[in-house]
Amino acid sequence: MLESLSAFIADYGYLNLFILSFLASTVLPFGSEALVVALVYRGFSPLAVVLVATAGNFLGSCTTYYLGLKGRHVLERYLSPSPEKLEKSERLFNRYGIYTLLFTWVPGIGDVITMVAGLMQLPFRSFSVLVFLGKFGRYFALAYSVVFLSN
């Protein structure tokens, strides 16, 4: 069993990482960090792992942003975020502005931040740059921590 799981990771590592990272940046309760660590530890290119995870996570966030653009009724129908998380994210935006998007990688509130960015109709260009930088920074720190600690 463990041997087949290891082979599956080796054969489809980047594809699995992309899919898991994409899903993890929606409101689905997935995390991609363990797979990032496993791939880097197994000798996959840290830079490639970072880029694949960032791309998947970023595109998942863009999906959530788009649903936010469509309005609360769409969010409530498809994602059903808690009113408390939406209010908390709106307060963060009102207090810190668009730079809140740098923290979309934070578990628990990151996905809601992207929803609120869509609801507030923030410009996609600003959204894209800040969300990509935040997610890239997280995966870069994680992957290169594994490299540093395994040497």
Short mmCIF file of C-alpha atoms in Angstrom, two decimals:
data_model
loop_
_atom_site.label_atom_id
_atom_site.label_comp_id
_atom_site.label_asym_id
_atom_site.label_seq_id
_atom_site.Cartn_x
_atom_site.Cartn_y
_atom_site.Cartn_z
CA MET A 1 0.00 0.00 0.00
CA LEU A 2 2.71 2.48 1.01
CA GLU A 3 4.73 1.49 -2.04
CA SER A 4 1.83 2.21 -4.40
CA LEU A 5 1.17 5.57 -2.72
CA SER A 6 4.82 6.47 -3.12
CA ALA A 7 4.72 5.50 -6.81
CA PHE A 8 1.53 7.52 -7.30
CA ILE A 9 3.19 10.59 -5.79
CA ALA A 10 6.29 10.11 -7.92
CA ASP A 11 4.33 9.59 -11.15
CA TYR A 12 1.72 12.31 -10.72
CA GLY A 13 3.31 14.60 -8.16
CA TYR A 14 3.00 17.90 -9.98
CA LEU A 15 -0.51 17.19 -11.27
CA ASN A 16 -1.68 16.13 -7.80
CA LEU A 17 -0.08 19.21 -6.31
CA PHE A 18 -1.78 21.51 -8.80
CA ILE A 19 -5.22 19.98 -8.19
CA LEU A 20 -4.83 19.90 -4.42
CA SER A 21 -3.52 23.48 -4.34
CA PHE A 22 -6.41 24.64 -6.50
CA LEU A 23 -8.98 22.98 -4.25
CA ALA A 24 -7.25 24.21 -1.10
CA SER A 25 -7.78 27.83 -2.14
CA THR A 26 -11.52 27.42 -2.32
CA VAL A 27 -13.61 26.89 0.77
CA LEU A 28 -13.08 23.13 0.60
CA PRO A 29 -11.22 21.93 3.68
CA PHE A 30 -8.06 20.78 1.92
CA GLY A 31 -4.44 21.66 2.54
CA SER A 32 -1.58 21.40 0.11
CA GLU A 33 1.29 21.93 2.51
CA ALA A 34 1.89 18.24 3.30
CA LEU A 35 2.22 17.40 -0.39
CA VAL A 36 4.62 20.31 -0.92
CA VAL A 37 6.80 18.98 1.88
CA ALA A 38 6.58 15.39 0.59
CA LEU A 39 7.52 16.33 -2.97
CA VAL A 40 10.49 18.46 -1.97
CA TYR A 41 11.64 15.80 0.46
CA ARG A 42 11.41 13.16 -2.31
CA GLY A 43 13.72 15.22 -4.53
CA PHE A 44 11.31 17.14 -6.73
CA SER A 45 12.63 20.52 -7.81
CA PRO A 46 11.77 23.00 -5.02
CA LEU A 47 11.28 25.82 -7.52
CA ALA A 48 8.97 23.72 -9.71
CA VAL A 49 7.00 22.65 -6.62
CA VAL A 50 6.64 26.27 -5.53
CA LEU A 51 5.51 27.40 -8.97
CA VAL A 52 2.99 24.57 -9.45
CA ALA A 53 1.52 25.02 -5.96
CA THR A 54 1.35 28.79 -6.40
CA ALA A 55 -0.33 28.51 -9.80
CA GLY A 56 -2.96 26.07 -8.54
CA ASN A 57 -3.64 28.02 -5.37
CA PHE A 58 -3.78 31.33 -7.25
CA LEU A 59 -6.23 30.01 -9.86
CA GLY A 60 -8.44 28.58 -7.12
CA SER A 61 -8.47 32.00 -5.48
CA CYS A 62 -9.41 33.58 -8.81
CA THR A 63 -12.41 31.23 -8.96
CA THR A 64 -13.52 32.30 -5.49
CA TYR A 65 -12.95 35.97 -6.41
CA TYR A 66 -15.12 35.51 -9.50
CA LEU A 67 -17.94 34.01 -7.44
CA GLY A 68 -17.65 37.01 -5.13
CA LEU A 69 -18.02 39.33 -8.12
CA LYS A 70 -21.31 37.63 -8.88
CA GLY A 71 -22.69 38.70 -5.49
CA ARG A 72 -23.68 37.41 -2.07
CA HIS A 73 -26.53 35.29 -3.40
CA VAL A 74 -24.08 33.29 -5.56
CA LEU A 75 -21.63 32.90 -2.67
CA GLU A 76 -24.35 31.76 -0.32
CA ARG A 77 -25.68 29.31 -2.88
CA TYR A 78 -22.38 27.68 -3.86
CA LEU A 79 -19.93 28.30 -1.04
CA SER A 80 -22.03 29.21 2.00
CA PRO A 81 -19.42 31.19 3.93
CA SER A 82 -20.27 32.01 7.51
CA PRO A 83 -21.58 35.54 8.03
CA GLU A 84 -18.99 36.01 10.81
CA LYS A 85 -16.07 35.25 8.47
CA LEU A 86 -17.47 37.56 5.80
CA GLU A 87 -17.87 40.38 8.32
CA LYS A 88 -14.36 39.80 9.70
CA SER A 89 -12.87 39.93 6.21
CA GLU A 90 -14.81 43.08 5.36
CA ARG A 91 -13.47 44.71 8.54
CA LEU A 92 -9.92 43.71 7.56
CA PHE A 93 -10.40 45.29 4.12
CA ASN A 94 -11.81 48.45 5.60
CA ARG A 95 -8.93 48.70 8.05
CA TYR A 96 -5.92 47.61 5.96
CA GLY A 97 -7.11 48.04 2.38
CA ILE A 98 -6.11 45.87 -0.53
CA TYR A 99 -2.90 44.74 1.18
CA THR A 100 -5.12 42.33 3.10
CA LEU A 101 -4.87 40.22 -0.06
CA LEU A 102 -1.27 39.36 0.81
CA PHE A 103 -2.73 37.18 3.56
CA THR A 104 -5.06 35.03 1.48
CA TRP A 105 -2.83 32.07 2.34
CA VAL A 106 -3.86 32.19 6.01
CA PRO A 107 -6.02 29.15 6.86
CA GLY A 108 -9.56 29.94 7.92
CA ILE A 109 -9.83 33.46 6.56
CA GLY A 110 -7.83 33.45 3.33
CA ASP A 111 -10.60 32.06 1.17
CA VAL A 112 -13.10 34.47 2.63
CA ILE A 113 -10.74 37.37 1.91
CA THR A 114 -10.81 36.44 -1.78
CA MET A 115 -14.62 36.27 -1.67
CA VAL A 116 -14.82 39.70 -0.11
CA ALA A 117 -12.38 41.09 -2.69
CA GLY A 118 -14.84 39.96 -5.36
CA LEU A 119 -17.83 41.30 -3.44
CA MET A 120 -16.10 44.66 -3.10
CA GLN A 121 -15.27 44.52 -6.82
CA LEU A 122 -11.60 45.21 -6.27
CA PRO A 123 -9.70 45.56 -9.55
CA PHE A 124 -8.52 42.17 -10.81
CA ARG A 125 -5.03 43.49 -11.54
CA SER A 126 -4.46 44.50 -7.91
CA PHE A 127 -6.08 41.28 -6.72
CA SER A 128 -3.85 39.17 -8.98
CA VAL A 129 -0.55 40.76 -8.04
CA LEU A 130 -1.12 40.72 -4.29
CA VAL A 131 -2.68 37.27 -4.08
CA PHE A 132 0.03 35.73 -6.27
CA LEU A 133 2.80 37.34 -4.19
CA GLY A 134 1.27 36.18 -0.92
CA LYS A 135 0.79 32.61 -2.08
CA PHE A 136 4.20 32.43 -3.74
CA GLY A 137 5.83 33.69 -0.53
CA ARG A 138 4.14 31.02 1.55
CA TYR A 139 5.08 28.12 -0.73
CA PHE A 140 8.60 29.46 -1.21
CA ALA A 141 9.14 29.65 2.56
CA LEU A 142 7.69 26.17 3.06
CA ALA A 143 9.63 24.46 0.27
CA TYR A 144 12.94 26.06 1.09
CA SER A 145 12.48 25.33 4.79
CA VAL A 146 12.34 21.65 3.84
CA VAL A 147 15.51 22.05 1.75
CA PHE A 148 17.28 23.85 4.59
CA LEU A 149 16.17 21.41 7.30
CA SER A 150 16.98 18.30 5.26
CA ASN A 151 20.60 19.32 4.66
#
